[in-house]
Short mmCIF file of C-alpha atoms in Angstrom, two decimals:
data_model
loop_
_atom_site.label_atom_id
_atom_site.label_comp_id
_atom_site.label_asym_id
_atom_site.label_seq_id
_atom_site.Cartn_x
_atom_site.Cartn_y
_atom_site.Cartn_z
CA UNK A 13 122.48 33.55 108.15
CA UNK A 14 125.51 31.37 108.24
CA UNK A 15 126.71 30.19 111.66
CA UNK A 16 130.17 31.46 113.14
CA UNK A 17 131.40 30.21 116.27
CA UNK A 18 132.62 32.59 118.72
CA UNK A 19 136.19 33.47 118.87
CA UNK A 20 138.67 34.74 121.51
CA UNK A 21 138.48 38.58 121.06
CA UNK A 22 142.06 38.90 121.91
CA UNK A 23 143.39 36.80 118.89
CA UNK A 24 143.63 37.78 115.32
CA UNK A 25 140.27 36.81 113.65
CA UNK A 26 140.31 33.93 111.20
CA UNK A 27 139.64 34.54 107.59
CA UNK A 28 135.75 34.29 106.94
CA UNK A 29 134.89 30.97 105.46
CA UNK A 30 133.36 30.93 102.00
CA UNK A 31 129.80 31.05 103.12
CA UNK A 32 130.13 33.72 105.45
CA UNK A 33 132.18 35.75 103.03
CA UNK A 34 129.64 35.31 100.32
CA UNK A 35 126.76 36.22 102.71
CA UNK A 36 128.68 39.56 103.73
CA UNK A 37 129.43 40.16 100.24
CA UNK A 38 125.91 40.05 98.92
CA UNK A 39 124.68 42.42 102.09
CA UNK A 40 127.56 45.00 101.66
CA UNK A 41 128.29 44.70 98.10
CA UNK A 42 131.54 43.22 96.60
CA UNK A 43 133.48 44.15 93.76
CA UNK A 44 134.60 40.32 93.35
CA UNK A 45 130.83 39.68 92.88
CA UNK A 46 130.48 42.63 90.42
CA UNK A 47 127.90 44.32 92.96
CA UNK A 48 128.13 48.06 92.86
CA UNK A 49 128.30 49.73 96.25
CA UNK A 50 125.68 52.07 96.86
CA UNK A 51 127.27 55.63 96.86
CA UNK A 52 126.26 58.55 99.19
CA UNK A 53 122.60 59.85 99.05
CA UNK A 54 121.99 62.98 96.76
CA UNK A 55 121.81 66.23 99.04
CA UNK A 56 118.87 68.52 98.44
CA UNK A 57 119.53 71.89 97.26
CA UNK A 58 117.82 74.51 99.42
CA UNK A 59 119.63 77.42 98.14
CA UNK A 60 117.19 78.70 95.81
CA UNK A 61 114.20 80.94 96.45
CA UNK A 62 111.48 79.96 98.57
CA UNK A 63 108.33 79.55 96.22
CA UNK A 64 105.03 80.41 97.99
CA UNK A 65 101.64 80.17 96.74
CA UNK A 66 99.51 83.43 96.13
CA UNK A 67 97.36 82.58 99.06
CA UNK A 68 100.47 82.12 101.26
CA UNK A 69 101.84 85.54 100.15
CA UNK A 70 98.37 87.20 100.91
CA UNK A 71 98.20 85.58 104.44
CA UNK A 72 101.88 86.56 105.18
CA UNK A 73 101.24 90.15 103.92
CA UNK A 74 97.93 90.46 105.74
CA UNK A 75 99.48 89.44 109.12
CA UNK A 76 102.47 91.75 108.89
CA UNK A 77 99.84 94.44 108.25
CA UNK A 78 97.91 93.82 111.39
CA UNK A 79 101.30 93.38 113.20
CA UNK A 80 102.78 96.62 112.19
CA UNK A 81 99.21 98.38 112.95
CA UNK A 82 99.50 97.20 116.52
CA UNK A 83 103.30 97.86 117.02
CA UNK A 84 102.44 101.36 115.91
CA UNK A 85 99.74 101.71 118.49
CA UNK A 86 102.04 100.45 121.17
CA UNK A 87 105.01 102.75 120.45
CA UNK A 88 102.73 105.67 120.13
CA UNK A 89 100.84 104.80 123.52
CA UNK A 90 104.40 104.33 125.33
CA UNK A 91 105.69 107.70 123.58
CA UNK A 92 102.62 109.51 124.98
CA UNK A 93 101.98 107.72 128.56
CA UNK A 94 105.65 107.07 129.20
CA UNK A 95 105.05 103.42 129.89
CA UNK A 96 103.91 100.22 128.19
CA UNK A 97 100.11 99.94 127.40
CA UNK A 98 98.67 96.74 126.41
CA UNK A 99 97.14 96.82 123.15
CA UNK A 100 94.47 94.21 122.54
CA UNK A 101 94.01 92.17 119.31
CA UNK A 102 91.68 93.71 116.75
CA UNK A 103 87.97 92.41 117.08
CA UNK A 104 87.37 89.73 114.28
CA UNK A 105 84.98 92.22 112.38
CA UNK A 106 88.09 94.27 111.42
CA UNK A 107 89.50 92.76 108.54
CA UNK A 108 92.73 93.57 106.30
CA UNK A 109 90.15 94.30 103.73
CA UNK A 110 88.11 96.59 105.80
CA UNK A 111 91.24 98.35 107.09
CA UNK A 112 92.39 98.81 103.36
CA UNK A 113 88.93 100.28 102.40
CA UNK A 114 88.95 102.68 105.49
CA UNK A 115 92.59 103.82 104.46
CA UNK A 116 91.29 104.59 101.05
CA UNK A 117 88.71 106.99 102.70
CA UNK A 118 91.56 108.56 104.89
CA UNK A 119 90.28 106.79 107.94
CA UNK A 120 92.76 105.44 110.33
CA UNK A 121 92.53 102.81 113.41
CA UNK A 122 93.63 103.85 116.74
CA UNK A 123 93.51 102.35 120.19
CA UNK A 124 92.46 104.38 123.22
CA UNK A 125 93.12 102.44 126.54
CA UNK A 126 90.72 102.51 129.64
CA UNK A 127 92.55 105.18 131.39
CA UNK A 128 91.22 108.31 133.40
CA UNK A 129 93.03 111.39 132.55
CA UNK A 130 92.31 113.31 135.68
CA UNK A 131 92.30 113.35 139.52
CA UNK A 132 88.89 114.60 140.94
CA UNK A 133 88.69 115.83 144.61
CA UNK A 134 85.14 115.91 145.86
CA UNK A 135 83.88 117.28 148.92
CA UNK A 136 81.71 115.22 151.63
CA UNK A 137 78.22 115.63 149.71
CA UNK A 138 80.20 114.19 146.40
CA UNK A 139 80.47 117.60 144.48
CA UNK A 140 83.76 118.24 142.78
CA UNK A 141 86.10 120.43 144.51
CA UNK A 142 89.14 120.34 142.22
CA UNK A 143 90.08 118.77 138.84
CA UNK A 144 93.72 117.92 138.28
CA UNK A 145 94.72 116.68 134.80
CA UNK A 146 97.26 113.95 134.94
CA UNK A 147 100.79 114.30 134.11
CA UNK A 148 102.01 112.35 131.09
CA UNK A 149 105.13 112.92 128.80
CA UNK A 150 103.20 113.21 125.70
CA UNK A 151 100.40 115.45 126.83
CA UNK A 152 101.49 118.89 125.43
CA UNK A 153 98.14 120.31 124.85
CA UNK A 154 95.62 119.98 127.55
CA UNK A 155 92.00 120.81 127.64
CA UNK A 156 91.13 123.97 129.73
CA UNK A 157 88.03 124.17 131.75
CA UNK A 158 88.33 127.40 133.55
CA UNK A 159 85.06 128.81 132.31
CA UNK A 160 83.25 125.48 132.71
CA UNK A 161 80.80 124.76 135.61
CA UNK A 162 82.73 121.93 137.80
CA UNK A 163 79.21 120.45 138.23
CA UNK A 164 79.27 119.77 134.54
CA UNK A 165 82.08 117.56 134.70
CA UNK A 166 80.74 115.33 137.38
CA UNK A 167 79.94 112.45 135.04
CA UNK A 168 82.24 109.49 135.70
CA UNK A 169 83.40 109.24 132.24
CA UNK A 170 84.23 113.00 131.41
CA UNK A 171 87.97 112.21 131.65
CA UNK A 172 87.69 108.54 130.91
CA UNK A 173 89.31 107.19 127.49
CA UNK A 174 87.08 104.22 126.41
CA UNK A 175 89.31 101.66 126.31
CA UNK A 176 88.55 100.47 122.58
CA UNK A 177 89.76 100.65 118.96
CA UNK A 178 88.60 103.84 117.38
CA UNK A 179 88.09 104.81 113.64
CA UNK A 180 89.23 108.68 113.04
CA UNK A 181 89.14 110.80 109.97
CA UNK A 182 92.95 111.69 109.54
CA UNK A 183 92.53 114.44 107.23
CA UNK A 184 93.01 118.06 108.11
CA UNK A 185 89.72 119.79 108.93
CA UNK A 186 89.26 122.56 106.71
CA UNK A 187 87.99 126.06 107.51
CA UNK A 188 84.45 126.94 108.71
CA UNK A 189 81.98 125.84 105.86
CA UNK A 190 84.50 124.63 103.36
CA UNK A 191 84.54 121.08 102.53
CA UNK A 192 86.91 118.19 102.78
CA UNK A 193 88.42 117.09 99.72
CA UNK A 194 86.33 114.43 97.88
CA UNK A 195 84.70 113.95 101.27
CA UNK A 196 82.89 110.34 101.22
CA UNK A 197 80.10 111.87 103.61
CA UNK A 198 79.12 114.60 100.98
CA UNK A 199 76.74 112.60 99.06
CA UNK A 200 75.35 111.07 102.57
CA UNK A 201 74.56 114.59 103.72
CA UNK A 202 73.15 115.69 100.55
CA UNK A 203 70.58 112.71 100.58
CA UNK A 204 69.63 113.64 104.10
CA UNK A 205 69.13 116.92 103.49
CA UNK A 206 67.09 116.25 100.52
CA UNK A 207 65.05 113.69 102.43
CA UNK A 208 64.50 116.68 105.39
CA UNK A 209 66.02 114.30 107.61
CA UNK A 210 68.65 117.22 108.41
CA UNK A 211 68.55 120.82 107.56
CA UNK A 212 72.42 122.30 107.22
CA UNK A 213 72.70 125.92 107.75
CA UNK A 214 75.19 128.86 108.09
CA UNK A 215 75.44 130.97 110.96
CA UNK A 216 73.08 133.38 109.52
CA UNK A 217 70.40 130.89 109.14
CA UNK A 218 70.65 130.48 105.56
CA UNK A 219 70.73 126.89 103.88
CA UNK A 220 74.00 125.95 102.74
CA UNK A 221 74.30 125.74 98.92
CA UNK A 222 76.85 122.88 99.01
CA UNK A 223 77.04 119.98 101.60
CA UNK A 224 79.51 120.21 104.17
CA UNK A 225 80.37 118.52 107.56
CA UNK A 226 79.35 122.11 108.91
CA UNK A 227 75.85 123.68 110.03
CA UNK A 228 74.61 120.53 111.89
CA UNK A 229 73.47 120.42 115.32
CA UNK A 230 73.98 117.73 117.72
CA UNK A 231 70.42 116.71 117.79
CA UNK A 232 70.40 116.10 114.19
CA UNK A 233 73.77 114.22 114.25
CA UNK A 234 72.12 111.81 117.01
CA UNK A 235 69.09 111.09 114.76
CA UNK A 236 68.85 107.14 114.22
CA UNK A 237 68.58 107.85 110.58
CA UNK A 238 71.80 109.82 110.30
CA UNK A 239 73.78 107.48 112.66
CA UNK A 240 72.61 104.73 110.18
CA UNK A 241 73.40 106.63 107.12
CA UNK A 242 76.90 107.21 108.64
CA UNK A 243 77.40 103.65 109.87
CA UNK A 244 76.74 102.55 106.29
CA UNK A 245 79.09 104.93 104.59
CA UNK A 246 81.91 103.87 107.11
CA UNK A 247 80.90 100.00 106.36
CA UNK A 248 80.32 99.30 110.24
CA UNK A 249 76.62 98.55 110.23
CA UNK A 250 76.96 94.77 111.20
CA UNK A 251 79.82 95.37 113.68
CA UNK A 252 78.43 94.63 116.96
CA UNK A 253 78.57 97.18 119.97
CA UNK A 254 79.85 99.81 117.46
CA UNK A 255 79.11 103.46 118.23
CA UNK A 256 78.97 106.12 115.66
CA UNK A 257 79.30 109.68 117.14
CA UNK A 258 81.27 112.64 117.68
CA UNK A 259 84.53 112.54 119.74
CA UNK A 260 83.89 113.55 123.26
CA UNK A 261 86.09 116.27 124.55
CA UNK A 262 88.92 114.19 126.27
CA UNK A 263 88.99 111.73 123.37
CA UNK A 264 89.37 114.71 120.63
CA UNK A 265 92.34 116.10 122.81
CA UNK A 266 94.18 112.76 123.16
CA UNK A 267 93.75 111.93 119.47
CA UNK A 268 94.94 115.44 118.60
CA UNK A 269 98.13 115.08 121.01
CA UNK A 270 99.01 111.70 119.82
CA UNK A 271 97.95 111.58 115.89
CA UNK A 272 96.38 114.85 114.52
CA UNK A 273 98.34 117.73 115.57
CA UNK A 274 96.48 120.10 113.19
CA UNK A 275 93.21 119.59 115.21
CA UNK A 276 93.04 123.09 116.72
CA UNK A 277 94.54 125.03 113.66
CA UNK A 278 90.95 125.97 112.30
#
């Protein structure tokens, strides 16, 4: 770079000598030298629509579906219990693909928190003296135990919700001995009957000519072959720790109050 002597800053600067002027002319551009000055950089136009790949769109839609599901459960629980209830993330086995397959069968996921629904008073020997169901703003229809031996309520989990995600049939229950419309369990029950694993009968002891979910004993429903067949139909065979069973009394009551108002209509 051409040298330049230091000058008094309070004096008018001298004209650049020819060498210095030529240097800055080349660096900055000089009309006299025929060098065009560089114009402003072009501005990127971001006003158009954002273009996402199919994979990105699917990911966003799936994340929204999970978020909406969990938010819906949070709001339903807050309405019922009158306070915020933490809704945990879904287990990794419950994928969006699984949820969509269940919805096609009218099955819905819900979360039941680990809450005891009753206060139990016991005597010195531990026997139940009184059972008081708790008061929650959304608990409109409560179970009645007037004619139940209190000793049968002694199980510590009788009034305890499980604290987990449950998969529930969302359809209205039909009248006795009638079938659900397009019941996905109908062919499963038919196969179990033909193989002699179960024997469905009506109240008169006559074998049902068509396969419904009625006429089954609790002992039959708890058979390993039946549980396995139902688990396969539900697509939960490989789920660790999953239970395929009837709803317990308190679970059925809470699900009915929160999600299934027609549970007690038939």
